Coordinates of C-alpha atoms and ligand atoms in Angstrom, one line a residue:
M318 CA 130.1 133.1 69.8
E319 CA 129.4 129.6 70.1
Q320 CA 129.6 127.9 73.7
S321 CA 130.0 124.3 73.9
F322 CA 128.7 122.2 76.8
D323 CA 128.5 118.2 77.1
L324 CA 124.7 118.8 78.0
I325 CA 121.9 121.6 77.6
V326 CA 118.9 121.2 79.9
I327 CA 116.0 123.4 78.5
G328 CA 114.0 124.3 81.5
A329 CA 114.8 124.4 85.1
G330 CA 112.0 122.9 86.8
P331 CA 112.0 119.8 89.2
G332 CA 112.8 117.7 86.0
G333 CA 115.5 119.9 84.5
Y334 CA 117.1 121.1 87.8
V335 CA 117.8 118.0 89.0
A336 CA 119.1 116.6 85.4
A337 CA 121.6 119.3 85.7
I338 CA 123.0 118.6 88.9
R339 CA 122.9 114.9 88.6
A340 CA 124.9 115.5 85.5
A341 CA 127.2 117.7 86.8
Q342 CA 127.8 115.2 89.8
L343 CA 128.6 112.6 87.3
G344 CA 131.2 115.2 85.9
L345 CA 129.4 116.8 82.7
K346 CA 129.9 120.3 81.7
V347 CA 126.1 121.6 81.7
A348 CA 124.4 124.6 80.7
V349 CA 120.8 125.2 81.8
V350 CA 118.4 127.6 79.9
E351 CA 115.5 129.0 81.9
K352 CA 113.6 131.9 80.9
E353 CA 112.7 132.9 84.4
S354 CA 114.7 135.0 86.6
A355 CA 114.0 132.2 89.6
L356 CA 114.9 128.7 89.4
G357 CA 112.8 125.8 90.1
G358 CA 110.1 126.1 87.5
T359 CA 106.0 126.0 88.0
C360 CA 106.6 123.6 91.1
L361 CA 109.1 126.1 93.2
R362 CA 107.8 129.4 91.9
I363 CA 103.9 129.1 91.3
G364 CA 103.0 125.5 92.1
C365 CA 103.6 122.8 94.9
I366 CA 106.0 125.1 97.2
P367 CA 103.7 128.5 97.7
S368 CA 100.4 126.2 97.7
K369 CA 101.7 124.3 100.5
A370 CA 102.8 127.3 102.2
L371 CA 99.3 128.8 101.9
L372 CA 97.7 125.4 102.8
E373 CA 99.7 125.3 106.0
A374 CA 99.3 128.9 106.8
S375 CA 95.9 128.7 106.1
E376 CA 95.3 125.7 108.3
R377 CA 96.8 127.4 111.0
Y378 CA 94.4 130.3 110.9
H379 CA 91.6 128.0 110.9
Q380 CA 92.6 126.0 113.6
A381 CA 93.5 129.0 115.7
K382 CA 89.9 130.4 114.8
H383 CA 88.1 127.1 115.1
G384 CA 89.8 124.2 116.3
M385 CA 91.9 124.8 119.7
A386 CA 88.9 124.9 122.2
R387 CA 89.0 121.2 122.4
F388 CA 92.7 121.0 123.3
G389 CA 91.8 123.6 126.2
V390 CA 93.4 126.3 124.6
K391 CA 91.6 129.7 124.9
I392 CA 92.3 132.2 122.2
G393 CA 90.9 135.3 122.0
A394 CA 90.0 137.2 118.9
V395 CA 91.7 135.7 115.7
D396 CA 92.5 138.3 112.8
L397 CA 93.6 137.3 109.2
D398 CA 96.6 139.3 108.1
L399 CA 96.7 138.3 104.7
P400 CA 99.6 140.1 103.5
A401 CA 101.9 138.5 106.4
M402 CA 100.6 135.0 105.3
M403 CA 101.5 136.0 101.5
S404 CA 105.1 137.2 102.7
H405 CA 105.5 133.8 104.2
K406 CA 104.6 132.2 101.2
D407 CA 107.1 134.6 99.2
M408 CA 109.8 133.9 101.8
V409 CA 109.4 130.0 101.3
V410 CA 109.4 130.1 97.5
K411 CA 112.6 132.7 97.8
A412 CA 114.3 130.4 100.1
N413 CA 113.6 127.3 97.9
T414 CA 114.8 128.9 94.3
K415 CA 117.8 130.7 95.8
G416 CA 118.6 127.3 97.0
I417 CA 118.6 125.9 93.5
E418 CA 121.0 128.8 92.6
G419 CA 123.5 127.5 95.4
L420 CA 123.2 123.9 93.9
F421 CA 123.9 125.3 90.4
K422 CA 126.8 127.1 91.8
K423 CA 128.1 124.1 93.7
G424 CA 128.1 122.0 90.3
K425 CA 129.3 124.6 88.1
I426 CA 126.4 124.7 86.3
T427 CA 126.0 127.5 83.8
R428 CA 122.9 129.3 83.7
F429 CA 121.3 131.1 80.7
Q430 CA 118.2 133.2 81.1
G431 CA 115.9 133.4 78.0
H432 CA 114.0 131.2 75.7
G433 CA 116.0 127.9 74.5
K434 CA 115.2 127.0 70.8
L435 CA 116.3 123.9 69.2
V436 CA 117.9 124.7 66.0
G437 CA 119.5 121.1 64.7
N438 CA 122.9 119.7 65.0
G439 CA 123.2 119.6 69.0
R440 CA 122.4 123.6 69.0
V441 CA 120.2 125.4 70.9
T442 CA 119.7 129.5 70.8
V443 CA 118.7 131.5 73.8
T444 CA 116.6 134.4 73.1
S445 CA 116.1 137.0 75.9
A446 CA 112.8 136.3 77.3
R447 CA 111.7 139.7 76.7
T448 CA 111.7 140.1 72.9
G449 CA 111.9 143.4 71.4
E450 CA 114.0 145.6 69.4
S451 CA 116.5 146.1 71.9
S452 CA 117.0 142.7 73.2
P453 CA 120.6 141.3 72.7
A454 CA 121.5 138.9 69.7
P455 CA 120.5 135.1 70.6
E456 CA 123.3 133.2 72.3
S457 CA 124.0 130.0 70.6
L458 CA 124.9 127.0 72.7
K459 CA 126.5 123.7 71.3
A460 CA 126.0 120.2 73.3
E461 CA 126.5 116.5 72.5
R462 CA 122.8 115.9 74.4
I463 CA 119.9 118.3 74.9
L464 CA 117.4 117.8 77.7
I465 CA 114.0 119.2 77.2
A466 CA 112.2 119.9 80.4
T467 CA 110.0 122.5 79.8
G468 CA 107.0 121.4 81.9
S469 CA 103.6 122.4 81.4
K470 CA 101.1 125.0 81.7
T471 CA 97.3 125.5 82.7
A472 CA 95.0 123.9 80.0
M473 CA 92.8 126.1 78.4
V474 CA 89.5 125.5 76.6
P475 CA 87.4 127.6 74.4
G476 CA 84.9 129.8 76.4
I477 CA 86.7 130.1 79.5
E478 CA 88.5 133.5 79.1
V479 CA 91.6 133.3 81.4
D480 CA 92.4 137.2 81.7
G481 CA 94.0 137.1 85.2
L482 CA 91.5 139.7 86.4
A483 CA 88.5 137.6 87.8
V484 CA 89.0 134.8 85.7
G485 CA 92.6 133.3 86.7
T486 CA 94.5 130.1 87.1
S487 CA 96.5 129.0 90.1
T488 CA 98.9 131.5 89.6
E489 CA 96.6 134.3 90.5
A490 CA 94.7 132.1 93.3
L491 CA 98.3 131.9 94.8
S492 CA 98.2 135.7 94.8
Y493 CA 94.4 137.0 95.9
T494 CA 94.7 140.6 97.7
Q495 CA 91.5 139.4 99.7
P496 CA 89.8 136.5 100.0
P497 CA 87.0 136.5 97.5
G498 CA 83.3 137.0 98.5
H499 CA 82.5 133.8 96.3
L500 CA 85.3 131.7 94.5
V501 CA 84.2 129.5 92.0
V502 CA 86.7 126.9 91.0
I503 CA 86.6 124.7 87.7
G504 CA 88.0 121.5 88.0
A505 CA 87.9 119.2 91.2
G506 CA 91.3 117.9 90.5
A507 CA 94.4 118.6 93.1
I508 CA 94.6 122.1 92.2
G509 CA 91.2 123.0 92.7
L510 CA 90.7 121.2 96.0
E511 CA 93.7 122.4 97.2
L512 CA 93.4 125.8 96.5
G513 CA 89.5 126.0 97.2
S514 CA 90.6 124.4 100.7
V515 CA 93.0 127.8 101.2
W516 CA 90.2 130.1 100.3
S517 CA 87.5 128.6 102.1
R518 CA 89.5 128.3 105.3
L519 CA 90.4 132.2 104.8
G520 CA 86.4 133.0 104.8
S521 CA 85.6 132.7 101.0
R522 CA 82.4 130.8 99.8
V523 CA 83.8 128.2 97.4
T524 CA 81.9 126.5 94.8
V525 CA 83.7 123.8 92.9
L526 CA 82.2 122.9 89.3
E527 CA 83.1 119.6 88.1
F528 CA 82.4 117.8 84.9
L529 CA 82.5 114.2 86.2
D530 CA 80.1 112.8 88.6
R531 CA 83.1 112.5 91.2
I532 CA 86.0 114.2 92.3
L533 CA 89.9 113.7 92.0
P534 CA 89.5 111.5 88.7
G535 CA 92.1 108.8 88.8
M536 CA 92.2 108.3 92.5
D537 CA 90.5 105.3 94.3
R538 CA 86.6 106.1 93.8
E539 CA 85.7 105.0 97.7
I540 CA 88.7 107.0 98.9
A541 CA 87.5 110.0 96.7
A542 CA 84.0 109.7 97.8
E543 CA 84.9 109.9 101.4
A544 CA 87.0 112.6 100.8
Q545 CA 84.4 114.9 98.9
K546 CA 81.9 114.3 102.1
I547 CA 84.9 115.5 104.5
L548 CA 85.4 118.6 102.1
A549 CA 81.8 119.4 101.7
K550 CA 81.3 119.3 105.7
Q551 CA 84.2 122.0 105.5
G552 CA 82.4 124.0 103.3
L553 CA 83.1 123.2 99.8
E554 CA 80.1 123.3 97.9
F555 CA 80.3 120.9 94.8
R556 CA 78.5 120.7 91.8
L557 CA 79.4 117.4 89.9
G558 CA 78.3 116.7 86.2
T559 CA 78.4 120.0 85.6
R560 CA 80.3 121.4 82.2
V561 CA 81.3 125.0 82.7
K562 CA 80.9 126.5 79.1
S563 CA 81.8 129.9 79.7
A564 CA 83.9 132.2 82.2
R565 CA 84.5 135.7 81.6
T566 CA 85.2 138.7 83.7
I567 CA 82.5 141.3 83.6
A568 CA 82.4 144.7 85.7
A569 CA 81.3 144.4 89.2
S570 CA 77.9 144.9 90.0
A571 CA 78.3 146.7 93.1
P572 CA 82.5 147.8 93.0
E573 CA 82.1 149.4 96.2
Q574 CA 80.9 146.4 97.8
A575 CA 83.2 143.6 96.1
G576 CA 85.8 146.0 96.8
V577 CA 87.3 145.6 93.6
G578 CA 86.4 146.2 89.7
T579 CA 85.6 143.1 88.5
Q580 CA 83.5 139.9 88.9
A581 CA 82.9 136.8 86.7
R582 CA 80.2 135.3 85.1
V583 CA 80.2 131.3 84.4
E584 CA 77.6 129.6 82.3
T585 CA 77.2 126.1 82.7
T586 CA 75.7 122.9 81.3
Q587 CA 74.9 119.7 82.5
A588 CA 77.7 117.2 81.4
R589 CA 76.0 114.6 79.9
V590 CA 73.4 116.3 78.0
E591 CA 73.3 119.9 76.6
I592 CA 70.8 121.0 79.2
E593 CA 71.6 124.3 80.5
G594 CA 73.0 124.0 83.9
G595 CA 70.5 126.6 85.7
E596 CA 71.3 130.3 86.4
P597 CA 74.6 131.9 85.3
I598 CA 76.6 132.1 88.4
V599 CA 78.2 135.6 89.1
C600 CA 81.0 135.2 91.5
D601 CA 84.0 137.4 92.5
K602 CA 87.0 135.3 91.0
V603 CA 87.0 132.0 89.1
L604 CA 90.0 129.6 89.5
V605 CA 90.2 127.6 86.3
A606 CA 91.9 124.2 87.2
I607 CA 90.8 121.9 84.5
G608 CA 94.0 120.2 83.8
R609 CA 97.7 120.8 82.7
A610 CA 98.9 120.8 78.8
P611 CA 102.6 120.3 78.0
N612 CA 104.9 123.3 77.2
T613 CA 106.4 122.9 73.3
E614 CA 105.6 126.0 71.5
N615 CA 108.5 127.7 69.8
L616 CA 111.0 125.1 70.8
G617 CA 111.9 124.1 67.5
L618 CA 110.5 120.5 67.4
E619 CA 109.5 120.9 64.0
I620 CA 113.4 122.0 63.2
V621 CA 114.7 118.7 64.7
G622 CA 111.9 116.4 63.5
I623 CA 110.1 115.7 66.6
Q624 CA 106.2 115.4 66.2
T625 CA 103.9 115.8 69.3
D626 CA 101.3 113.1 70.1
P627 CA 97.6 114.1 69.8
R628 CA 98.0 115.6 73.3
G629 CA 101.0 117.9 72.8
R630 CA 103.3 115.4 74.5
I631 CA 106.8 114.5 73.1
P632 CA 107.1 110.8 72.3
V633 CA 110.2 109.2 74.1
D634 CA 111.5 105.9 74.3
S635 CA 112.5 104.1 77.5
A636 CA 115.8 105.8 77.5
F637 CA 113.9 109.3 77.2
A638 CA 115.3 109.6 73.8
T639 CA 113.1 111.4 71.2
S640 CA 113.2 110.9 67.4
A641 CA 115.9 113.3 66.7
P642 CA 119.3 112.1 67.7
G643 CA 120.8 113.6 71.0
V644 CA 117.8 115.0 72.3
Y645 CA 116.0 113.9 75.3
A646 CA 112.8 114.7 77.2
I647 CA 111.3 114.4 80.4
G648 CA 108.5 115.5 83.1
D649 CA 105.4 117.2 82.1
V650 CA 106.3 117.3 78.3
I651 CA 106.2 113.6 78.0
A652 CA 103.3 111.2 78.9
G653 CA 102.5 109.9 82.5
P654 CA 101.3 111.8 85.6
M655 CA 102.4 115.4 85.8
L656 CA 104.2 115.5 88.8
A657 CA 107.4 116.7 90.2
H658 CA 108.4 114.0 91.7
K659 CA 107.6 111.8 88.7
A660 CA 110.2 114.1 86.6
E661 CA 112.9 114.4 89.2
E662 CA 112.7 110.3 88.9
E663 CA 112.9 110.5 85.2
A664 CA 115.5 113.3 85.6
V665 CA 118.1 110.8 87.6
A666 CA 117.1 107.7 85.3
C667 CA 117.8 109.5 81.9
V668 CA 121.2 111.2 83.1
E669 CA 122.2 107.7 85.0
R670 CA 121.7 105.8 81.6
W671 CA 123.8 108.0 79.6
L672 CA 126.7 107.7 82.0
T673 CA 126.5 104.5 83.9
G674 CA 124.3 102.3 81.2
Y675 CA 121.6 101.8 83.8
G676 CA 118.6 104.1 84.7
H677 CA 114.7 103.0 85.3
V678 CA 111.6 104.7 87.0
N679 CA 109.1 102.4 88.4
Y680 CA 106.0 104.0 87.1
D681 CA 103.9 101.4 89.3
A682 CA 105.0 103.0 92.4
I683 CA 104.6 106.8 91.8
P684 CA 102.8 108.4 94.7
G685 CA 100.2 110.9 94.3
V686 CA 99.1 113.2 97.3
V687 CA 96.5 116.0 97.5
Y688 CA 97.0 118.3 100.4
T689 CA 93.9 119.0 101.6
H690 CA 92.8 118.7 105.3
P691 CA 92.9 115.6 105.7
E692 CA 95.3 114.7 102.9
I693 CA 94.6 112.3 100.2
A694 CA 97.7 109.9 99.0
S695 CA 97.7 107.0 96.9
V696 CA 100.3 104.6 95.1
G697 CA 99.8 101.8 92.8
K698 CA 96.4 100.2 91.4
T699 CA 92.8 101.8 92.5
E700 CA 90.0 99.0 93.4
E701 CA 88.5 100.2 89.8
E702 CA 91.7 99.6 87.8
L703 CA 92.3 95.9 89.5
Q704 CA 88.3 95.4 88.4
A705 CA 88.8 96.6 84.8
A706 CA 92.1 94.6 84.3
S707 CA 90.3 91.6 86.3
I708 CA 92.9 90.9 88.7
A709 CA 91.5 89.3 91.8
Y710 CA 92.7 91.1 94.9
K711 CA 91.8 91.2 98.6
K712 CA 91.3 94.7 100.4
G713 CA 92.2 95.5 104.0
S714 CA 90.9 98.9 105.3
F715 CA 91.3 100.4 108.7
P716 CA 89.8 103.9 109.9
F717 CA 91.8 106.5 111.8
L718 CA 89.0 106.7 114.3
A719 CA 90.7 103.5 115.7
N720 CA 94.2 104.8 116.1
G721 CA 95.4 106.0 119.4
R722 CA 97.5 109.2 117.8
A723 CA 95.0 110.0 115.4
R724 CA 92.5 110.7 118.5
A725 CA 95.1 112.4 120.5
L726 CA 95.7 114.6 117.4
A727 CA 91.9 115.2 117.0
E728 CA 92.1 113.9 113.5
T729 CA 90.1 110.7 113.1
E730 CA 88.7 111.1 109.5
G731 CA 89.6 109.0 107.0
R732 CA 91.0 105.5 106.4
V733 CA 94.1 103.5 105.0
K734 CA 93.0 100.9 102.2
I735 CA 95.4 98.3 101.1
L736 CA 94.8 96.1 97.8
A737 CA 96.8 93.0 97.4
D738 CA 96.8 90.6 95.1
A739 CA 94.6 87.5 96.3
A740 CA 96.6 84.8 95.0
T741 CA 100.4 86.0 95.7
D742 CA 99.5 88.7 98.6
R743 CA 101.6 91.2 96.8
I744 CA 100.7 94.9 97.5
L745 CA 98.9 96.2 94.3
G746 CA 97.4 99.7 95.8
V747 CA 97.7 101.7 98.8
H748 CA 94.9 104.6 99.1
I749 CA 95.2 106.8 102.6
L750 CA 92.9 109.8 103.4
G751 CA 94.1 111.2 106.6
P752 CA 96.1 113.0 108.5
R753 CA 99.5 113.1 107.1
A754 CA 98.5 111.1 104.5
G755 CA 101.2 112.2 102.3
D756 CA 103.8 111.3 104.4
L757 CA 102.9 108.1 105.3
I758 CA 102.3 106.8 101.8
A759 CA 106.1 106.9 101.8
E760 CA 106.0 103.7 103.6
A761 CA 103.9 102.0 101.2
V762 CA 105.7 103.4 98.3
A763 CA 108.8 101.6 99.9
A764 CA 107.1 98.2 100.3
M765 CA 105.8 98.3 96.8
E766 CA 109.5 99.2 95.3
F767 CA 110.5 96.1 97.4
G768 CA 107.9 93.7 96.3
A769 CA 106.3 93.5 99.8
S770 CA 103.1 91.6 100.5
S771 CA 100.8 92.4 102.8
E772 CA 102.1 90.2 105.4
D773 CA 105.3 91.7 104.9
L774 CA 103.7 95.0 106.2
A775 CA 101.6 93.5 108.7
R776 CA 104.5 91.7 110.6
T777 CA 106.7 95.1 110.5
C778 CA 106.9 96.4 113.9
H779 CA 105.5 99.6 113.9
A780 CA 106.1 102.3 116.8
H781 CA 103.4 102.9 119.2
P782 CA 101.4 105.3 119.3
T783 CA 101.6 106.5 115.5
L784 CA 99.6 107.3 112.7
A785 CA 101.7 104.8 110.8
E786 CA 100.0 101.7 113.0
T787 CA 97.1 102.5 110.7
L788 CA 99.0 100.8 107.5
K789 CA 100.0 97.7 109.5
E790 CA 96.5 97.3 110.7
A791 CA 95.0 97.6 107.2
A792 CA 97.5 95.0 106.1
L793 CA 96.9 92.6 108.8
G794 CA 93.1 93.6 107.6
V795 CA 93.6 92.3 104.1
H796 CA 93.6 88.6 105.8
G797 CA 91.0 89.7 108.4
R798 CA 93.2 89.9 111.1
S799 CA 93.1 93.4 112.3
I800 CA 93.9 93.9 116.2
H801 CA 92.1 97.3 116.7
I802 CA 89.0 96.9 115.1
Ligands
LIG909 P1 93.3 117.7 87.1 O1 93.4 117.0 85.6 O2 93.8 116.8 88.2 O3 91.7 117.7 87.5 C1 91.0 118.7 86.7 C2 89.3 118.5 86.6 O4 88.6 119.7 85.7 C3 89.3 116.9 86.1 O5 88.4 116.6 87.0 C4 88.1 117.5 84.8 O6 87.3 116.5 85.0 C5 87.6 118.9 85.3 N1 87.3 119.7 84.3 C6 87.7 119.7 83.1 N2 87.0 120.7 82.1 C7 85.8 121.2 82.7 C8 84.9 121.8 82.3 N3 85.1 122.5 81.2 N4 84.0 122.1 83.4 C9 84.1 121.5 84.3 N5 85.1 120.6 85.1 C10 85.9 120.4 84.1 O7 93.9 119.1 86.8 P2 94.4 120.2 88.1 O8 93.9 119.8 89.1 O9 94.3 121.3 86.9 O10 96.1 119.8 87.8 C11 96.7 119.7 87.0 C12 98.1 118.7 87.1 O11 98.8 119.3 88.0 C13 97.6 117.3 87.3 O12 98.3 116.4 86.5 C14 98.0 117.5 88.9 O13 98.1 115.8 89.2 C15 99.3 118.3 89.1 N6 99.1 118.9 90.3 C16 99.4 117.9 91.3 C17 99.4 118.3 92.8 C18 99.4 117.4 93.8 O14 100.1 116.3 93.5 N7 99.4 117.7 95.2 C19 99.0 119.8 93.2 C20 98.6 120.4 91.7 C21 98.6 119.8 90.6

């Protein structure tokens, strides 16, 4: 029998679940179709949340092993209990995914487990995730509005054979049963650097192969270069300008030594010319982190007349409406940065626009954070973007080395950089490499949301001694007025 709702959301990641909750708050009768048994999508189950649990845990291990003596804390033998570290991660994931279940109950949101597919006229069918002879007949749902929030998956390229054995994605790298002797990471983006850091801290040799001549494409080049130096000092080996042309699982040369039956073989070429990149690398694990691709297969897009763009994304207008009446899309399946918080903003804007007439996302003020140690965070324009757009800017920069709190923490690497319009002083971009950069960037985002000038930030009283004083000092630096440098 067909069930009727005001809204059907397909996908329960940060885009979909937030849209469902907000719509329920505004009085809609909401259904959510999700194929996984746990809610929360990639972010909560196999992305942001478990990676942060492992980053935190591995950093503590590393600190206990190498970083406490300077504080006068003597620790005896430090051992890694990887299963315990993994259960910490699993508990964190469970608490988060169960939390969403609770919020769904509170909002009286009806949940359907299975694969949702558009079949036209406001209808969605839900097929059991395990398709087969015995699977129950598909359920049929109907609603005035349908929201696609199906997210993304690891991008694949020919030649790189992901089989989940020695060659895997972040999903496998979040659950290795022992630190790989040698881990090769393909791609120096956020995923590669975060998970590369985790396993490096836990004892693996980590080699990062990157096509471009720099790490973290999209981030400010100067900050990325400084981050690369710090990460290299921590033990990550970078091979830039290197294109991976093949990676595949092979039988381990000495299984009893490797402790596992498989290894991987990686072949590279130089990025710019088809010159062989030297001897193939034989390693224990390969983490493929070369970007993500939208999840749009078997969604019935062709049935309702939606054509994806050349990158597989769903085109939408400023109200997140697709070309099919009553069908909307948000998050990683549409254009823009593939970030959980971007999807959440779009979710709220999309739903509120239906019911209040307002709803807007400021794409110029979406922060990006890479949770390495130290963290790397940015919002707004990079220097390269401003130069490319011929926008005259002034720059203020302040090192954590000159910040009292950072010295007390023994975390003095990195800097804050503020870029302000040369004519109006309006803040155009803020880039931070340093301790808790991911938290510090929030002040910069709020300042930009309010259209602040560097002078506004410079004249705002910051508590002393805090890491946040570096922002004030960098803002003072825009006009050459920093006090502590
Ligand atoms: P990415 O797009 O950030 O970086 C991928 C890197 O792989 C690029 O530098 C690219 O040049 C390189 N690459 C591509 N093909 C290659 C090849 N054949 N050989 C060598 N290098 C190659 O992708 P990533 O790290 O997989 O992240 C995917 C998405 O998830 C991104 O949009 C990212 O922003 C998001 N994400 C964000 C996180 C955060 O905010 N902390 C954490 C994890 C993911």
